[in-house]
Amino acid sequence: MANIRDIAKEAGVGIATVSRYLNDTGYVSDEVKVKIQKVIEELNYKPNALARAIFTKNSKTIGLMVPNISNPFFNQMASVIEEYANEMGYNIFLCNTDDNPEKESKYLDVLQSHRVAGIIVARSKCKEAYSNIDIPVISFESHISDKIITVSSDNYNGGKIAFDHLYQCGCRKMIHIKGPTCFEATEDRSRGFLDAAKDKNLKIDLIEFETDFQVKMLEENIESLNKIGECDGIFVFNDIAAATVIKFLRKKGVRIPEEVQIMGFDNSFICELLHPSLTTINQPIQALGKYTIELLIKLINDEDIEIEDYLMETKLIKRETTLS
Ligand code: XLF
């Protein structure tokens, strides 16, 4: 494989000139640029990205840690971030942490050793590991520390909207299927839902799922789902979990929405694919992804930005699993 020495020799210039050309770190005449580029193409030279990152102190790569790549919300969000990152000249190094603190911490080491320019971490599970890293970080949903910006949807209000909608649709015996207690976002959704129920003096039955989506989610939660008795409305912590609940109820012959109305949370692409299509709370995935990457690039470029929480509006998306 050709190296920078070969390029310099073939082009008849010094190694420093080739390095200036490759890293855009100083003057190279147009004539020499053309010569070097021609040799690069002839020898099919591929620059060493890591060496370049160390030299220029900007690898133009962003580490993106998602907690669960099989959840449609996170694969949609990763695509949005990738698209905007590419537009701004950055590549993405995608890591799937599986909500596992050890995995996340290892990935954090890998990303640092690859000299990524910045990191976006969604639903972090090892906050202490970020205390002494000197790479810009933006967090999605988890509050890591007061030195790191958190971007999230207004989950609390989303929970309230979900309750109000089911209530307006006539539900009076509701169940809330909540996410694991360690998910800050779904805890906020629950609080919003339960506070709104309290205002109406309505008691809500709770079921807790222990993980985000897994292929065996239905089997794993079948016992708790069997507790679903005479309810007329269910608010599920996210869309993909709601999809498994719909599957369970349909197998039991329950008619949706006539007997039981269901709502999810996210407005991921699966809502439209389900039958009946899923009423949900919209998280503005496009805006969340774009905003997160924009903030990170501002930090990478040392721009002055306020270190605070950024909340994005949530809203109802009415579909077929609820009555009007
Ligand atoms: O972390 C929460 C739980 O699941 C996230 O926003 C999601 O709703 C994605 O499905």
CSV table of C-alpha atoms and ligand atoms in Angstrom, one decimal:
chain,number,residue,atom,x,y,z
A,1,MET,CA,0.0,0.0,0.0
A,2,ALA,CA,1.4,3.4,-1.0
A,3,ASN,CA,2.4,5.8,1.8
A,4,ILE,CA,3.1,9.5,2.0
A,5,ARG,CA,6.8,8.9,1.2
A,6,ASP,CA,5.9,7.2,-2.1
A,7,ILE,CA,3.6,10.1,-3.0
A,8,ALA,CA,6.4,12.6,-2.3
A,9,LYS,CA,8.9,10.6,-4.3
A,10,GLU,CA,6.7,10.1,-7.4
A,11,ALA,CA,5.5,13.8,-7.4
A,12,GLY,CA,9.1,15.0,-6.9
A,13,VAL,CA,8.3,17.1,-3.9
A,14,GLY,CA,9.1,16.9,-0.1
A,15,ILE,CA,7.1,14.9,2.4
A,16,ALA,CA,6.2,18.1,4.2
A,17,THR,CA,4.6,19.5,1.1
A,18,VAL,CA,2.4,16.4,0.6
A,19,SER,CA,1.5,16.6,4.3
A,20,ARG,CA,0.5,20.3,4.0
A,21,TYR,CA,-1.6,19.4,0.9
A,22,LEU,CA,-3.3,16.4,2.6
A,23,ASN,CA,-4.1,18.2,5.9
A,24,ASP,CA,-4.7,21.6,4.4
A,25,THR,CA,-2.3,23.1,6.9
A,26,GLY,CA,-0.2,25.5,4.7
A,27,TYR,CA,0.6,26.9,1.3
A,28,VAL,CA,1.0,24.5,-1.7
A,29,SER,CA,1.0,26.0,-5.2
A,30,ASP,CA,-1.8,25.0,-7.5
A,31,GLU,CA,0.6,23.4,-9.9
A,32,VAL,CA,2.1,21.1,-7.1
A,33,LYS,CA,-1.4,20.4,-5.9
A,34,VAL,CA,-2.4,19.0,-9.3
A,35,LYS,CA,0.8,16.9,-9.4
A,36,ILE,CA,0.3,15.4,-6.0
A,37,GLN,CA,-3.4,14.7,-6.6
A,38,LYS,CA,-2.5,12.9,-9.8
A,39,VAL,CA,0.0,10.6,-8.0
A,40,ILE,CA,-2.5,10.0,-5.2
A,41,GLU,CA,-4.9,8.7,-7.8
A,42,GLU,CA,-2.3,6.7,-9.7
A,43,LEU,CA,-1.1,4.9,-6.6
A,44,ASN,CA,-4.6,4.7,-5.1
A,45,TYR,CA,-3.3,6.2,-1.9
A,46,LYS,CA,-5.6,6.2,1.2
A,47,PRO,CA,-4.6,8.6,3.9
A,48,ASN,CA,-4.2,7.2,7.4
A,49,ALA,CA,-7.2,8.8,9.2
A,50,LEU,CA,-5.9,8.1,12.7
A,51,ALA,CA,-2.5,9.7,12.0
A,52,ARG,CA,-4.3,12.6,10.4
A,53,ALA,CA,-6.7,13.0,13.4
A,54,ILE,CA,-3.7,13.2,15.8
A,55,PHE,CA,-2.0,15.7,13.6
A,56,THR,CA,-4.9,18.0,12.8
A,57,LYS,CA,-6.6,17.4,16.2
A,58,ASN,CA,-9.9,16.9,14.3
A,59,SER,CA,-10.7,13.4,13.1
A,60,LYS,CA,-13.9,14.7,11.4
A,61,THR,CA,-15.5,11.6,13.0
A,62,ILE,CA,-18.3,11.7,15.6
A,63,GLY,CA,-18.9,8.8,18.0
A,64,LEU,CA,-22.7,8.1,18.3
A,65,MET,CA,-23.7,5.7,21.1
A,66,VAL,CA,-27.2,4.4,20.9
A,67,PRO,CA,-28.7,2.2,23.6
A,68,ASN,CA,-30.7,-0.2,21.4
A,69,ILE,CA,-30.2,-0.3,17.6
A,70,SER,CA,-33.2,-2.6,17.1
A,71,ASN,CA,-35.6,0.0,18.4
A,72,PRO,CA,-36.9,1.9,15.3
A,73,PHE,CA,-36.8,5.2,17.1
A,74,PHE,CA,-33.0,5.0,17.6
A,75,ASN,CA,-32.3,3.7,14.1
A,76,GLN,CA,-34.4,6.6,12.7
A,77,MET,CA,-32.5,9.1,14.9
A,78,ALA,CA,-29.1,7.6,14.0
A,79,SER,CA,-30.0,8.1,10.3
A,80,VAL,CA,-30.9,11.7,10.9
A,81,ILE,CA,-27.7,12.4,12.8
A,82,GLU,CA,-25.6,10.7,10.1
A,83,GLU,CA,-27.2,12.7,7.4
A,84,TYR,CA,-26.6,16.0,9.0
A,85,ALA,CA,-23.1,15.0,10.2
A,86,ASN,CA,-22.2,14.0,6.6
A,87,GLU,CA,-23.5,17.4,5.3
A,88,MET,CA,-21.2,19.1,7.7
A,89,GLY,CA,-18.2,17.0,6.6
A,90,TYR,CA,-18.2,14.5,9.5
A,91,ASN,CA,-18.4,10.7,9.5
A,92,ILE,CA,-20.2,8.6,12.2
A,93,PHE,CA,-18.7,5.9,14.3
A,94,LEU,CA,-21.8,4.0,15.5
A,95,CYS,CA,-21.8,2.1,18.8
A,96,ASN,CA,-24.7,0.0,20.2
A,97,THR,CA,-24.4,0.0,24.0
A,98,ASP,CA,-27.4,-2.3,24.7
A,99,ASP,CA,-28.1,-0.2,27.8
A,100,ASN,CA,-25.1,-1.9,29.3
A,101,PRO,CA,-22.8,0.3,31.4
A,102,GLU,CA,-19.7,-1.9,30.8
A,103,LYS,CA,-20.3,-1.9,27.0
A,104,GLU,CA,-20.8,1.9,27.0
A,105,SER,CA,-17.7,2.4,29.1
A,106,LYS,CA,-15.6,0.3,26.7
A,107,TYR,CA,-16.9,2.1,23.7
A,108,LEU,CA,-16.1,5.4,25.4
A,109,ASP,CA,-12.4,4.2,25.6
A,110,VAL,CA,-12.5,3.0,22.0
A,111,LEU,CA,-13.9,6.4,20.8
A,112,GLN,CA,-11.3,8.3,22.7
A,113,SER,CA,-8.4,6.2,21.4
A,114,HIS,CA,-9.8,6.8,17.8
A,115,ARG,CA,-9.5,10.5,18.6
A,116,VAL,CA,-13.2,11.2,17.6
A,117,ALA,CA,-13.9,14.9,17.5
A,118,GLY,CA,-17.0,14.6,19.6
A,119,ILE,CA,-19.5,12.2,21.1
A,120,ILE,CA,-23.3,11.9,21.2
A,121,VAL,CA,-24.6,9.5,23.8
A,122,ALA,CA,-28.2,8.4,24.1
A,123,ARG,CA,-29.6,7.1,27.4
A,124,SER,CA,-26.2,6.9,29.1
A,125,LYS,CA,-25.8,4.2,31.8
A,126,CYS,CA,-22.3,5.1,33.0
A,127,LYS,CA,-22.4,8.8,33.8
A,128,GLU,CA,-19.3,8.7,36.0
A,129,ALA,CA,-17.1,7.6,33.0
A,130,TYR,CA,-17.7,11.1,31.5
A,131,SER,CA,-16.3,13.0,34.4
A,132,ASN,CA,-12.8,13.4,33.0
A,133,ILE,CA,-13.0,13.2,29.2
A,134,ASP,CA,-11.8,16.2,27.2
A,135,ILE,CA,-13.9,15.5,24.1
A,136,PRO,CA,-17.1,17.5,23.5
A,137,VAL,CA,-20.2,15.4,24.5
A,138,ILE,CA,-23.9,15.9,24.0
A,139,SER,CA,-26.3,13.7,25.9
A,140,PHE,CA,-29.7,12.6,24.7
A,141,GLU,CA,-32.2,12.0,27.5
A,142,SER,CA,-29.8,11.2,30.4
A,143,HIS,CA,-28.5,14.0,32.6
A,144,ILE,CA,-24.9,13.1,32.9
A,145,SER,CA,-23.6,16.2,34.7
A,146,ASP,CA,-24.1,20.0,34.8
A,147,LYS,CA,-21.1,20.3,32.4
A,148,ILE,CA,-22.8,18.3,29.6
A,149,ILE,CA,-25.8,19.5,27.6
A,150,THR,CA,-28.8,17.2,27.6
A,151,VAL,CA,-31.3,17.3,24.7
A,152,SER,CA,-34.6,15.5,25.0
A,153,SER,CA,-38.3,15.7,24.2
A,154,ASP,CA,-40.7,17.1,26.7
A,155,ASN,CA,-41.5,13.7,28.0
A,156,TYR,CA,-43.4,14.9,31.1
A,157,ASN,CA,-45.9,16.9,29.0
A,158,GLY,CA,-46.1,14.1,26.5
A,159,GLY,CA,-47.3,11.8,29.3
A,160,LYS,CA,-49.9,14.4,30.2
A,161,ILE,CA,-51.1,14.7,26.6
A,162,ALA,CA,-51.4,10.8,26.4
A,163,PHE,CA,-53.6,10.8,29.5
A,164,ASP,CA,-55.8,13.6,28.4
A,165,HIS,CA,-56.4,11.9,25.0
A,166,LEU,CA,-57.3,8.5,26.5
A,167,TYR,CA,-59.6,10.3,29.0
A,168,GLN,CA,-61.3,12.3,26.2
A,169,CYS,CA,-61.8,9.1,24.3
A,170,GLY,CA,-63.8,7.8,27.2
A,171,CYS,CA,-61.2,5.6,29.0
A,172,ARG,CA,-61.8,5.3,32.8
A,173,LYS,CA,-59.9,2.1,33.6
A,174,MET,CA,-56.5,2.7,32.4
A,175,ILE,CA,-53.2,0.8,32.6
A,176,HIS,CA,-49.8,2.4,32.1
A,177,ILE,CA,-47.1,0.0,30.9
A,178,LYS,CA,-44.0,1.9,32.0
A,179,GLY,CA,-40.3,1.4,31.0
A,180,PRO,CA,-37.5,0.4,33.3
A,181,THR,CA,-37.1,2.8,36.2
A,182,CYS,CA,-33.5,3.6,35.1
A,183,PHE,CA,-34.8,5.3,31.8
A,184,GLU,CA,-35.1,9.0,32.7
A,185,ALA,CA,-37.3,9.8,29.7
A,186,THR,CA,-39.9,7.1,30.4
A,187,GLU,CA,-40.0,8.0,34.1
A,188,ASP,CA,-40.9,11.6,33.1
A,189,ARG,CA,-43.6,10.2,30.8
A,190,SER,CA,-45.0,8.2,33.7
A,191,ARG,CA,-45.0,11.2,36.0
A,192,GLY,CA,-46.8,13.3,33.5
A,193,PHE,CA,-49.4,10.6,32.8
A,194,LEU,CA,-50.0,9.9,36.5
A,195,ASP,CA,-50.1,13.6,37.5
A,196,ALA,CA,-52.8,14.2,34.8
A,197,ALA,CA,-54.7,11.1,36.2
A,198,LYS,CA,-54.5,12.5,39.7
A,199,ASP,CA,-56.1,15.7,38.6
A,200,LYS,CA,-59.1,13.7,37.4
A,201,ASN,CA,-59.0,11.5,40.6
A,202,LEU,CA,-58.4,8.4,38.5
A,203,LYS,CA,-56.4,5.5,39.7
A,204,ILE,CA,-54.0,4.0,37.2
A,205,ASP,CA,-52.7,0.4,37.3
A,206,LEU,CA,-49.0,0.1,36.5
A,207,ILE,CA,-47.1,-2.7,34.7
A,208,GLU,CA,-43.3,-2.3,34.4
A,209,PHE,CA,-41.3,-3.7,31.4
A,210,GLU,CA,-37.7,-4.5,32.4
A,211,THR,CA,-36.0,-3.6,29.1
A,212,ASP,CA,-36.4,-1.7,25.9
A,213,PHE,CA,-37.4,-3.7,22.8
A,214,GLN,CA,-35.9,-7.2,22.5
A,215,VAL,CA,-36.9,-9.7,19.9
A,216,LYS,CA,-38.3,-11.9,22.8
A,217,MET,CA,-40.1,-8.9,24.5
A,218,LEU,CA,-43.5,-10.5,24.3
A,219,GLU,CA,-42.4,-13.8,25.9
A,220,GLU,CA,-40.4,-12.0,28.5
A,221,ASN,CA,-43.3,-9.8,29.6
A,222,ILE,CA,-46.1,-12.3,29.1
A,223,GLU,CA,-46.7,-12.8,32.8
A,224,SER,CA,-47.2,-9.1,33.5
A,225,LEU,CA,-49.3,-8.7,30.4
A,226,ASN,CA,-51.6,-11.5,31.6
A,227,LYS,CA,-52.5,-9.1,34.5
A,228,ILE,CA,-54.3,-6.9,31.9
A,229,GLY,CA,-57.8,-7.4,33.1
A,230,GLU,CA,-60.8,-5.2,32.6
A,231,CYS,CA,-59.0,-2.1,31.3
A,232,ASP,CA,-60.3,0.1,28.6
A,233,GLY,CA,-57.2,2.1,27.8
A,234,ILE,CA,-53.4,1.4,27.8
A,235,PHE,CA,-50.6,3.9,27.6
A,236,VAL,CA,-47.3,2.1,26.7
A,237,PHE,CA,-43.9,3.7,27.2
A,238,ASN,CA,-42.8,3.6,23.6
A,239,ASP,CA,-44.1,2.5,20.1
A,240,ILE,CA,-42.2,-0.7,19.8
A,241,ALA,CA,-43.4,-1.9,23.2
A,242,ALA,CA,-46.9,-0.9,22.2
A,243,ALA,CA,-46.6,-3.0,19.1
A,244,THR,CA,-45.9,-6.1,21.2
A,245,VAL,CA,-48.9,-5.3,23.4
A,246,ILE,CA,-51.1,-5.0,20.3
A,247,LYS,CA,-49.9,-8.4,19.1
A,248,PHE,CA,-50.7,-9.9,22.6
A,249,LEU,CA,-54.2,-8.4,22.7
A,250,ARG,CA,-55.1,-9.4,19.2
A,251,LYS,CA,-54.0,-13.0,19.9
A,252,LYS,CA,-56.4,-12.9,22.8
A,253,GLY,CA,-59.2,-11.7,20.5
A,254,VAL,CA,-59.4,-8.3,22.1
A,255,ARG,CA,-60.8,-5.7,19.7
A,256,ILE,CA,-58.7,-2.5,19.4
A,257,PRO,CA,-59.9,0.3,19.8
A,258,GLU,CA,-63.5,-0.9,20.4
A,259,GLU,CA,-62.7,-2.8,23.7
A,260,VAL,CA,-59.3,-1.5,24.5
A,261,GLN,CA,-57.7,1.7,23.3
A,262,ILE,CA,-53.9,1.9,23.1
A,263,MET,CA,-51.3,4.7,22.8
A,264,GLY,CA,-47.5,4.5,22.3
A,265,PHE,CA,-44.8,7.2,22.4
A,266,ASP,CA,-42.3,8.2,19.7
A,267,ASN,CA,-44.1,8.4,16.4
A,268,SER,CA,-41.6,6.1,14.8
A,269,PHE,CA,-42.2,4.7,11.4
A,270,ILE,CA,-43.8,1.5,12.7
A,271,CYS,CA,-46.9,3.4,13.8
A,272,GLU,CA,-48.2,3.5,10.3
A,273,LEU,CA,-47.3,-0.1,9.6
A,274,LEU,CA,-49.3,-1.5,12.4
A,275,HIS,CA,-52.8,-2.7,12.1
A,276,PRO,CA,-54.7,-0.8,13.5
A,277,SER,CA,-52.2,2.1,13.1
A,278,LEU,CA,-50.9,3.4,16.4
A,279,THR,CA,-52.0,6.6,18.1
A,280,THR,CA,-48.9,8.0,19.7
A,281,ILE,CA,-47.0,11.0,21.1
A,282,ASN,CA,-44.7,12.6,18.6
A,283,GLN,CA,-41.0,13.0,19.5
A,284,PRO,CA,-39.7,15.4,16.8
A,285,ILE,CA,-37.0,12.9,15.7
A,286,GLN,CA,-35.8,15.0,12.8
A,287,ALA,CA,-35.4,18.1,14.9
A,288,LEU,CA,-33.9,16.2,17.8
A,289,GLY,CA,-31.3,14.6,15.6
A,290,LYS,CA,-30.4,17.9,13.8
A,291,TYR,CA,-30.2,19.9,16.9
A,292,THR,CA,-28.0,17.4,18.7
A,293,ILE,CA,-25.5,17.2,16.0
A,294,GLU,CA,-25.5,21.0,15.4
A,295,LEU,CA,-24.8,21.6,19.1
A,296,LEU,CA,-22.0,19.1,19.1
A,297,ILE,CA,-20.3,20.7,16.1
A,298,LYS,CA,-20.6,24.1,17.7
A,299,LEU,CA,-18.8,22.7,20.8
A,300,ILE,CA,-16.2,21.0,18.6
A,301,ASN,CA,-15.6,24.5,16.9
A,302,ASP,CA,-15.3,26.1,20.4
A,303,GLU,CA,-18.4,28.2,19.9
A,304,ASP,CA,-19.9,29.7,23.0
A,305,ILE,CA,-23.1,27.9,23.9
A,306,GLU,CA,-25.2,27.7,27.0
A,307,ILE,CA,-24.7,24.5,28.9
A,308,GLU,CA,-28.3,23.7,29.8
A,309,ASP,CA,-31.2,21.3,29.0
A,310,TYR,CA,-32.9,21.6,25.7
A,311,LEU,CA,-36.5,20.3,25.6
A,312,MET,CA,-38.4,19.8,22.4
A,313,GLU,CA,-42.2,19.9,22.2
A,314,THR,CA,-44.2,16.7,22.1
A,315,LYS,CA,-47.6,16.4,20.5
A,316,LEU,CA,-50.5,14.0,19.9
A,317,ILE,CA,-50.6,12.0,16.7
A,318,LYS,CA,-54.1,10.5,16.4
A,319,ARG,CA,-54.4,7.2,14.5
A,320,GLU,CA,-56.6,4.1,14.7
A,321,THR,CA,-55.9,2.6,18.1
A,322,THR,CA,-57.9,5.2,19.9
A,323,LEU,CA,-61.5,6.4,19.3
A,324,SER,CA,-62.0,10.1,18.4
B,1,XLF,O1,-35.5,6.2,26.1
B,1,XLF,C1,-36.8,6.3,25.6
B,1,XLF,C2,-37.6,5.0,25.7
B,1,XLF,O2,-37.8,4.5,24.4
B,1,XLF,C3,-36.8,6.6,24.1
B,1,XLF,O3,-37.1,8.0,23.8
B,1,XLF,C4,-37.8,5.6,23.6
B,1,XLF,O4,-39.1,6.2,23.6
B,1,XLF,C5,-37.4,5.2,22.2
B,1,XLF,O5,-38.3,4.2,21.7
